[in-house]
Structures are given as C-alpha cells and as structure tokens.
Short mmCIF file of C-alpha atoms in Angstrom, two decimals:
data_model
loop_
_atom_site.label_atom_id
_atom_site.label_comp_id
_atom_site.label_asym_id
_atom_site.label_seq_id
_atom_site.Cartn_x
_atom_site.Cartn_y
_atom_site.Cartn_z
CA SER A 1 107.20 91.38 115.48
CA SER A 2 110.22 93.64 115.23
CA THR A 3 112.67 90.75 115.64
CA LEU A 4 111.12 88.68 112.85
CA LEU A 5 110.70 91.69 110.58
CA ASN A 6 114.37 92.65 111.02
CA GLU A 7 115.54 89.05 110.56
CA ASN A 8 113.68 89.01 107.23
CA GLY A 9 115.17 92.30 106.03
CA VAL A 10 112.14 94.50 106.73
CA THR A 11 113.82 97.51 108.31
CA GLU A 12 111.38 100.21 107.20
CA TRP A 13 108.11 99.73 109.04
CA THR A 14 105.77 101.86 111.10
CA PRO A 15 103.12 100.91 113.66
CA VAL A 16 100.00 103.11 113.59
CA PHE A 17 98.17 101.82 116.65
CA TYR A 18 95.20 103.22 118.53
CA GLU A 19 95.12 100.37 121.06
CA SER A 20 97.87 98.86 123.20
CA HIS A 21 99.28 95.53 122.08
CA PRO A 22 101.43 94.21 124.93
CA ALA A 23 104.05 91.54 124.30
CA ARG A 24 102.82 88.00 124.76
CA GLU A 25 104.27 85.95 127.56
CA PHE A 26 104.39 82.81 125.44
CA CYS A 27 103.77 82.12 121.76
CA VAL A 28 104.78 79.24 119.49
CA GLN A 29 105.63 79.28 115.81
CA TYR A 30 105.37 75.71 114.56
CA GLY A 31 105.25 74.55 110.97
CA GLU A 32 104.49 77.98 109.52
CA SER A 33 106.55 80.57 107.67
CA ASP A 34 107.52 83.82 109.37
CA LEU A 35 104.93 85.64 107.26
CA ALA A 36 102.18 83.17 108.20
CA PHE A 37 103.17 83.41 111.86
CA LEU A 38 103.16 87.22 111.93
CA THR A 39 99.92 87.38 109.95
CA ARG A 40 98.28 85.00 112.42
CA LEU A 41 99.43 87.02 115.45
CA TRP A 42 98.48 90.33 113.90
CA SER A 43 95.03 89.09 112.90
CA GLU A 44 94.41 87.86 116.45
CA GLU A 45 95.19 91.41 117.62
CA GLY A 46 93.07 93.07 114.92
CA ILE A 47 96.13 94.39 113.09
CA PHE A 48 96.28 94.68 109.31
CA TYR A 49 99.23 95.68 107.16
CA PHE A 50 100.04 97.21 103.79
CA ASP A 51 102.99 98.61 101.85
CA TRP A 52 103.23 102.40 101.68
CA HIS A 53 105.07 103.86 98.69
CA ALA A 54 106.36 107.42 98.70
CA PRO A 55 104.64 109.69 96.16
CA GLN A 56 108.08 110.58 94.77
CA GLY A 57 111.06 108.24 94.62
CA ALA A 58 111.46 104.62 95.52
CA ALA A 59 110.93 104.82 99.30
CA GLN A 60 108.60 102.20 100.67
CA LYS A 61 107.71 100.86 104.12
CA LEU A 62 105.45 98.36 105.80
CA VAL A 63 102.64 99.95 107.81
CA LEU A 64 100.84 98.09 110.61
CA CYS A 65 97.43 99.49 111.67
CA ASP A 66 94.80 98.42 114.18
CA ASP A 67 92.17 100.91 113.02
CA VAL A 68 91.18 102.08 109.56
CA ALA A 69 91.62 105.65 110.83
CA GLY A 70 95.38 105.02 110.73
CA VAL A 71 95.29 104.82 106.96
CA SER A 72 94.21 108.45 106.67
CA THR A 73 97.35 109.61 108.53
CA LEU A 74 99.47 108.56 105.55
CA GLY A 75 98.16 111.13 103.12
CA GLU A 76 96.11 110.88 99.98
CA MET A 77 95.88 107.56 98.15
CA PRO A 78 94.22 107.65 94.72
CA PHE A 79 91.81 104.77 94.09
CA ASN A 80 91.04 103.19 90.73
CA PRO A 81 88.22 100.64 90.89
CA ASP A 82 88.61 99.76 87.20
CA THR A 83 91.33 97.10 87.22
CA ASP A 84 90.94 96.41 83.49
CA THR A 85 92.44 99.71 82.37
CA GLU A 86 96.02 100.89 82.34
CA VAL A 87 96.64 103.96 84.46
CA SER A 88 99.32 106.62 84.25
CA THR A 89 99.00 107.62 87.92
CA MET A 90 99.91 105.35 90.81
CA CYS A 91 96.80 104.21 92.66
CA ILE A 92 95.34 101.44 94.76
#
C-alpha cells in the first residue's frame, strides 16, 4: 500500500490497525486503477479508509482503519444528518 500511495502523491496517511495485516507473497493488479486495486485489497482485509481534516488549518491525511474503534482515536467529529441544509460548522 505505501508504495502505491507514495507513487500517487499520498504522503500523509496513517494506519489505525487492531489486527495484523502481513504483506502478501503474491498479488496482481490487472486492468484496474491504483485506487481500485488498493480498495480491493483493503476490502479483502476488512480495511476501510477516510480523509481526516484538521480542525484548524488545511492539514489533511488519509486514515486506514480495520475496526470502527479506530475512528474514535481521531477526536470529535460533528455529524449533520440533514444534508439539505447549509452548515456553518464542518461536519460529516
């Protein structure tokens, strides 16, 4: 993962893993984009990803998690279920 992420300019990323995910001995990427390939591998391992944005400033990084508990380690994330309204506070 790190090689493809770096080759695609993703230098800020953090794994938040509760299980071990050893390197595969053999894996083929054929006829799929780098994103599709990584998404396929991560989903086979039970890994999901999201962008984390700093509360202040423009800092942002990709976070890889294999357990929903990993999301809580990143601090508070406001949630707005009403997608039809404009909000003044950043939220998910």
